[in-house]
Amino acid sequence: MSNPSSYQYTSKQVKTDYPLIDNDPHFKRVIRYARPSDYVYGVLGGALGPGLFYAMEKLSPSFTGKGGFARGMRLSGAVGLCGGFLIFYQRSILRFYGGTENAREVQMDMREMVDKIKRGETLYGESRLTPHMQGVAARQSRYSALFFDVLPWFNFVNHNQHGVDTAKYYQQAERELEAERLSKGGK
Protein backbone atom coordinates (compact mmCIF):
# COMPACT_ATOMS: atom_id res chain seq x y z
CA MET A 1 0.00 0.00 0.00
CA SER A 2 1.33 3.44 -0.89
CA ASN A 3 1.90 6.26 1.52
CA PRO A 4 -1.34 8.33 1.64
CA SER A 5 0.56 11.57 2.19
CA SER A 6 2.38 11.12 -1.13
CA TYR A 7 -0.85 10.42 -3.04
CA GLN A 8 -1.59 13.06 -5.67
CA TYR A 9 -5.21 13.35 -6.70
CA THR A 10 -5.81 14.53 -10.25
CA SER A 11 -9.30 15.57 -11.15
CA LYS A 12 -11.06 14.51 -14.29
CA GLN A 13 -10.97 17.06 -17.11
CA VAL A 14 -14.14 17.89 -19.00
CA LYS A 15 -13.57 18.51 -22.71
CA THR A 16 -14.72 22.01 -23.67
CA ASP A 17 -14.25 24.42 -26.54
CA TYR A 18 -12.57 26.99 -24.30
CA PRO A 19 -9.67 26.71 -21.84
CA LEU A 20 -10.26 25.56 -18.28
CA ILE A 21 -9.48 28.31 -15.78
CA ASP A 22 -10.52 26.55 -12.59
CA ASN A 23 -12.74 23.53 -11.98
CA ASP A 24 -13.52 24.57 -8.40
CA PRO A 25 -13.30 28.36 -8.09
CA HIS A 26 -13.88 30.04 -4.74
CA PHE A 27 -17.26 31.75 -4.31
CA LYS A 28 -15.73 35.23 -4.06
CA ARG A 29 -13.68 34.70 -7.20
CA VAL A 30 -16.75 33.74 -9.23
CA ILE A 31 -18.49 36.92 -8.07
CA ARG A 32 -15.43 39.08 -8.85
CA TYR A 33 -15.08 37.72 -12.39
CA ALA A 34 -18.76 38.19 -13.30
CA ARG A 35 -19.54 40.24 -16.39
CA PRO A 36 -22.16 43.02 -16.56
CA SER A 37 -24.27 40.73 -18.76
CA ASP A 38 -24.39 38.21 -15.89
CA TYR A 39 -25.92 40.88 -13.67
CA VAL A 40 -28.48 41.73 -16.36
CA TYR A 41 -29.52 38.09 -16.78
CA GLY A 42 -29.68 37.66 -13.00
CA VAL A 43 -31.90 40.71 -12.55
CA LEU A 44 -34.18 39.68 -15.42
CA GLY A 45 -34.39 36.12 -14.10
CA GLY A 46 -35.11 37.41 -10.61
CA ALA A 47 -37.86 39.73 -11.83
CA LEU A 48 -39.50 36.92 -13.77
CA GLY A 49 -41.03 35.30 -10.64
CA PRO A 50 -42.89 38.33 -9.28
CA GLY A 51 -43.68 39.51 -12.81
CA LEU A 52 -45.36 36.26 -13.76
CA PHE A 53 -47.19 36.10 -10.44
CA TYR A 54 -48.53 39.63 -10.98
CA ALA A 55 -49.57 38.81 -14.56
CA MET A 56 -51.38 35.65 -13.46
CA GLU A 57 -53.19 37.58 -10.73
CA LYS A 58 -54.34 40.18 -13.28
CA LEU A 59 -55.46 37.60 -15.85
CA SER A 60 -57.17 35.29 -13.42
CA PRO A 61 -57.65 36.85 -9.95
CA SER A 62 -57.42 34.49 -7.01
CA PHE A 63 -59.72 36.58 -4.75
CA THR A 64 -57.65 35.52 -1.72
CA GLY A 65 -58.84 38.44 0.33
CA LYS A 66 -56.95 41.10 2.15
CA GLY A 67 -53.19 40.45 2.29
CA GLY A 68 -53.19 37.30 0.17
CA PHE A 69 -51.74 38.99 -2.89
CA ALA A 70 -49.03 40.74 -0.83
CA ARG A 71 -47.90 37.45 0.73
CA GLY A 72 -47.79 35.82 -2.68
CA MET A 73 -45.74 38.69 -4.09
CA ARG A 74 -43.27 38.47 -1.21
CA LEU A 75 -42.88 34.73 -1.72
CA SER A 76 -42.46 35.03 -5.49
CA GLY A 77 -40.00 37.88 -4.89
CA ALA A 78 -37.91 35.70 -2.57
CA VAL A 79 -37.97 32.80 -5.02
CA GLY A 80 -37.12 35.20 -7.86
CA LEU A 81 -34.21 36.66 -5.88
CA CYS A 82 -32.75 33.20 -5.25
CA GLY A 83 -33.30 32.12 -8.84
CA GLY A 84 -31.83 35.33 -10.22
CA PHE A 85 -28.70 34.90 -8.11
CA LEU A 86 -28.28 31.29 -9.29
CA ILE A 87 -28.63 32.37 -12.93
CA PHE A 88 -26.03 35.10 -12.37
CA TYR A 89 -23.64 32.75 -10.56
CA GLN A 90 -23.95 29.91 -13.06
CA ARG A 91 -23.29 32.16 -16.05
CA SER A 92 -20.08 33.35 -14.37
CA ILE A 93 -18.84 29.95 -13.18
CA LEU A 94 -19.39 28.26 -16.55
CA ARG A 95 -16.63 30.50 -17.93
CA PHE A 96 -14.24 29.10 -15.32
CA TYR A 97 -15.07 25.60 -16.55
CA GLY A 98 -14.48 26.62 -20.16
CA GLY A 99 -18.12 25.95 -21.00
CA THR A 100 -18.63 29.37 -22.60
CA GLU A 101 -16.37 32.01 -24.16
CA ASN A 102 -13.87 33.11 -21.51
CA ALA A 103 -11.02 35.12 -23.10
CA ARG A 104 -11.54 38.01 -20.66
CA GLU A 105 -11.51 35.70 -17.65
CA VAL A 106 -8.38 33.86 -18.86
CA GLN A 107 -6.53 37.19 -18.97
CA MET A 108 -7.90 38.24 -15.56
CA ASP A 109 -6.86 34.87 -14.09
CA MET A 110 -3.32 35.11 -15.47
CA ARG A 111 -2.91 38.67 -14.21
CA GLU A 112 -4.29 37.83 -10.73
CA MET A 113 -2.13 34.74 -10.27
CA VAL A 114 1.08 36.31 -11.59
CA ASP A 115 0.58 39.30 -9.29
CA LYS A 116 0.10 36.94 -6.34
CA ILE A 117 3.34 35.16 -7.18
CA LYS A 118 5.21 38.46 -7.43
CA ARG A 119 3.89 39.47 -3.99
CA GLY A 120 4.90 36.09 -2.55
CA GLU A 121 1.33 34.99 -1.77
CA THR A 122 -0.16 31.55 -2.25
CA LEU A 123 -2.13 31.20 -5.46
CA TYR A 124 -5.44 30.09 -4.00
CA GLY A 125 -5.30 31.61 -0.54
CA GLU A 126 -4.51 30.28 2.90
CA SER A 127 -6.68 27.62 4.50
CA ARG A 128 -7.16 26.65 8.13
CA LEU A 129 -8.22 23.14 7.11
CA THR A 130 -5.93 20.13 7.02
CA PRO A 131 -4.82 18.96 3.55
CA HIS A 132 -7.16 15.98 3.87
CA MET A 133 -10.19 18.18 4.61
CA GLN A 134 -9.22 20.55 1.78
CA GLY A 135 -9.30 17.55 -0.56
CA VAL A 136 -12.69 16.48 0.77
CA ALA A 137 -14.05 20.00 0.22
CA ALA A 138 -12.59 20.12 -3.29
CA ARG A 139 -14.11 16.78 -4.26
CA GLN A 140 -17.51 17.86 -2.94
CA SER A 141 -17.67 21.13 -4.87
CA ARG A 142 -15.71 20.42 -8.08
CA TYR A 143 -17.92 21.09 -11.14
CA SER A 144 -20.85 21.56 -8.74
CA ALA A 145 -22.45 24.29 -10.86
CA LEU A 146 -23.29 21.69 -13.49
CA PHE A 147 -25.80 20.29 -10.99
CA PHE A 148 -27.24 23.65 -9.85
CA ASP A 149 -30.74 22.81 -11.07
CA VAL A 150 -30.93 20.09 -8.40
CA LEU A 151 -28.64 21.31 -5.59
CA PRO A 152 -26.91 24.69 -5.44
CA TRP A 153 -23.44 24.09 -3.99
CA PHE A 154 -20.64 26.63 -3.63
CA ASN A 155 -16.93 26.44 -2.81
CA PHE A 156 -16.07 28.49 0.28
CA VAL A 157 -12.78 26.65 0.98
CA ASN A 158 -9.29 27.73 -0.07
CA HIS A 159 -7.40 24.71 -1.40
CA ASN A 160 -4.88 23.89 -4.10
CA GLN A 161 -6.88 21.36 -6.15
CA HIS A 162 -8.23 23.31 -9.11
CA GLY A 163 -7.51 21.06 -12.09
CA VAL A 164 -4.99 23.37 -13.80
CA ASP A 165 -1.23 23.27 -14.13
CA THR A 166 0.01 26.22 -12.09
CA ALA A 167 3.43 26.16 -13.78
CA LYS A 168 2.11 28.57 -16.43
CA TYR A 169 1.65 31.24 -13.76
CA TYR A 170 5.18 30.80 -12.41
CA GLN A 171 6.66 30.86 -15.93
CA GLN A 172 4.82 34.09 -16.76
CA ALA A 173 5.88 35.66 -13.45
CA GLU A 174 9.51 34.69 -14.15
CA ARG A 175 9.33 36.26 -17.63
CA GLU A 176 7.88 39.47 -16.21
CA LEU A 177 10.43 39.66 -13.41
CA GLU A 178 13.25 39.09 -15.91
CA ALA A 179 11.88 41.83 -18.17
CA GLU A 180 11.72 44.18 -15.16
CA ARG A 181 15.33 43.35 -14.23
CA LEU A 182 16.50 43.99 -17.80
CA SER A 183 14.63 47.28 -18.03
CA LYS A 184 16.14 48.50 -14.74
CA GLY A 185 19.62 47.31 -15.66
CA GLY A 186 19.48 48.81 -19.18
CA LYS A 187 18.74 52.36 -18.01
Coordinates of C-alpha atoms in Angstrom, one line a residue:
M1 CA 0.0 0.0 0.0
S2 CA 1.3 3.4 -0.9
N3 CA 1.9 6.3 1.5
P4 CA -1.3 8.3 1.6
S5 CA 0.6 11.6 2.2
S6 CA 2.4 11.1 -1.1
Y7 CA -0.8 10.4 -3.0
Q8 CA -1.6 13.1 -5.7
Y9 CA -5.2 13.3 -6.7
T10 CA -5.8 14.5 -10.2
S11 CA -9.3 15.6 -11.1
K12 CA -11.1 14.5 -14.3
Q13 CA -11.0 17.1 -17.1
V14 CA -14.1 17.9 -19.0
K15 CA -13.6 18.5 -22.7
T16 CA -14.7 22.0 -23.7
D17 CA -14.2 24.4 -26.5
Y18 CA -12.6 27.0 -24.3
P19 CA -9.7 26.7 -21.8
L20 CA -10.3 25.6 -18.3
I21 CA -9.5 28.3 -15.8
D22 CA -10.5 26.6 -12.6
N23 CA -12.7 23.5 -12.0
D24 CA -13.5 24.6 -8.4
P25 CA -13.3 28.4 -8.1
H26 CA -13.9 30.0 -4.7
F27 CA -17.3 31.7 -4.3
K28 CA -15.7 35.2 -4.1
R29 CA -13.7 34.7 -7.2
V30 CA -16.8 33.7 -9.2
I31 CA -18.5 36.9 -8.1
R32 CA -15.4 39.1 -8.9
Y33 CA -15.1 37.7 -12.4
A34 CA -18.8 38.2 -13.3
R35 CA -19.5 40.2 -16.4
P36 CA -22.2 43.0 -16.6
S37 CA -24.3 40.7 -18.8
D38 CA -24.4 38.2 -15.9
Y39 CA -25.9 40.9 -13.7
V40 CA -28.5 41.7 -16.4
Y41 CA -29.5 38.1 -16.8
G42 CA -29.7 37.7 -13.0
V43 CA -31.9 40.7 -12.6
L44 CA -34.2 39.7 -15.4
G45 CA -34.4 36.1 -14.1
G46 CA -35.1 37.4 -10.6
A47 CA -37.9 39.7 -11.8
L48 CA -39.5 36.9 -13.8
G49 CA -41.0 35.3 -10.6
P50 CA -42.9 38.3 -9.3
G51 CA -43.7 39.5 -12.8
L52 CA -45.4 36.3 -13.8
F53 CA -47.2 36.1 -10.4
Y54 CA -48.5 39.6 -11.0
A55 CA -49.6 38.8 -14.6
M56 CA -51.4 35.6 -13.5
E57 CA -53.2 37.6 -10.7
K58 CA -54.3 40.2 -13.3
L59 CA -55.5 37.6 -15.8
S60 CA -57.2 35.3 -13.4
P61 CA -57.7 36.8 -10.0
S62 CA -57.4 34.5 -7.0
F63 CA -59.7 36.6 -4.7
T64 CA -57.6 35.5 -1.7
G65 CA -58.8 38.4 0.3
K66 CA -56.9 41.1 2.2
G67 CA -53.2 40.5 2.3
G68 CA -53.2 37.3 0.2
F69 CA -51.7 39.0 -2.9
A70 CA -49.0 40.7 -0.8
R71 CA -47.9 37.5 0.7
G72 CA -47.8 35.8 -2.7
M73 CA -45.7 38.7 -4.1
R74 CA -43.3 38.5 -1.2
L75 CA -42.9 34.7 -1.7
S76 CA -42.5 35.0 -5.5
G77 CA -40.0 37.9 -4.9
A78 CA -37.9 35.7 -2.6
V79 CA -38.0 32.8 -5.0
G80 CA -37.1 35.2 -7.9
L81 CA -34.2 36.7 -5.9
C82 CA -32.8 33.2 -5.3
G83 CA -33.3 32.1 -8.8
G84 CA -31.8 35.3 -10.2
F85 CA -28.7 34.9 -8.1
L86 CA -28.3 31.3 -9.3
I87 CA -28.6 32.4 -12.9
F88 CA -26.0 35.1 -12.4
Y89 CA -23.6 32.7 -10.6
Q90 CA -23.9 29.9 -13.1
R91 CA -23.3 32.2 -16.0
S92 CA -20.1 33.3 -14.4
I93 CA -18.8 30.0 -13.2
L94 CA -19.4 28.3 -16.6
R95 CA -16.6 30.5 -17.9
F96 CA -14.2 29.1 -15.3
Y97 CA -15.1 25.6 -16.5
G98 CA -14.5 26.6 -20.2
G99 CA -18.1 25.9 -21.0
T100 CA -18.6 29.4 -22.6
E101 CA -16.4 32.0 -24.2
N102 CA -13.9 33.1 -21.5
A103 CA -11.0 35.1 -23.1
R104 CA -11.5 38.0 -20.7
E105 CA -11.5 35.7 -17.7
V106 CA -8.4 33.9 -18.9
Q107 CA -6.5 37.2 -19.0
M108 CA -7.9 38.2 -15.6
D109 CA -6.9 34.9 -14.1
M110 CA -3.3 35.1 -15.5
R111 CA -2.9 38.7 -14.2
E112 CA -4.3 37.8 -10.7
M113 CA -2.1 34.7 -10.3
V114 CA 1.1 36.3 -11.6
D115 CA 0.6 39.3 -9.3
K116 CA 0.1 36.9 -6.3
I117 CA 3.3 35.2 -7.2
K118 CA 5.2 38.5 -7.4
R119 CA 3.9 39.5 -4.0
G120 CA 4.9 36.1 -2.6
E121 CA 1.3 35.0 -1.8
T122 CA -0.2 31.5 -2.2
L123 CA -2.1 31.2 -5.5
Y124 CA -5.4 30.1 -4.0
G125 CA -5.3 31.6 -0.5
E126 CA -4.5 30.3 2.9
S127 CA -6.7 27.6 4.5
R128 CA -7.2 26.6 8.1
L129 CA -8.2 23.1 7.1
T130 CA -5.9 20.1 7.0
P131 CA -4.8 19.0 3.6
H132 CA -7.2 16.0 3.9
M133 CA -10.2 18.2 4.6
Q134 CA -9.2 20.5 1.8
G135 CA -9.3 17.5 -0.6
V136 CA -12.7 16.5 0.8
A137 CA -14.0 20.0 0.2
A138 CA -12.6 20.1 -3.3
R139 CA -14.1 16.8 -4.3
Q140 CA -17.5 17.9 -2.9
S141 CA -17.7 21.1 -4.9
R142 CA -15.7 20.4 -8.1
Y143 CA -17.9 21.1 -11.1
S144 CA -20.9 21.6 -8.7
A145 CA -22.4 24.3 -10.9
L146 CA -23.3 21.7 -13.5
F147 CA -25.8 20.3 -11.0
F148 CA -27.2 23.7 -9.9
D149 CA -30.7 22.8 -11.1
V150 CA -30.9 20.1 -8.4
L151 CA -28.6 21.3 -5.6
P152 CA -26.9 24.7 -5.4
W153 CA -23.4 24.1 -4.0
F154 CA -20.6 26.6 -3.6
N155 CA -16.9 26.4 -2.8
F156 CA -16.1 28.5 0.3
V157 CA -12.8 26.7 1.0
N158 CA -9.3 27.7 -0.1
H159 CA -7.4 24.7 -1.4
N160 CA -4.9 23.9 -4.1
Q161 CA -6.9 21.4 -6.1
H162 CA -8.2 23.3 -9.1
G163 CA -7.5 21.1 -12.1
V164 CA -5.0 23.4 -13.8
D165 CA -1.2 23.3 -14.1
T166 CA 0.0 26.2 -12.1
A167 CA 3.4 26.2 -13.8
K168 CA 2.1 28.6 -16.4
Y169 CA 1.7 31.2 -13.8
Y170 CA 5.2 30.8 -12.4
Q171 CA 6.7 30.9 -15.9
Q172 CA 4.8 34.1 -16.8
A173 CA 5.9 35.7 -13.4
E174 CA 9.5 34.7 -14.2
R175 CA 9.3 36.3 -17.6
E176 CA 7.9 39.5 -16.2
L177 CA 10.4 39.7 -13.4
E178 CA 13.2 39.1 -15.9
A179 CA 11.9 41.8 -18.2
E180 CA 11.7 44.2 -15.2
R181 CA 15.3 43.4 -14.2
L182 CA 16.5 44.0 -17.8
S183 CA 14.6 47.3 -18.0
K184 CA 16.1 48.5 -14.7
G185 CA 19.6 47.3 -15.7
G186 CA 19.5 48.8 -19.2
K187 CA 18.7 52.4 -18.0

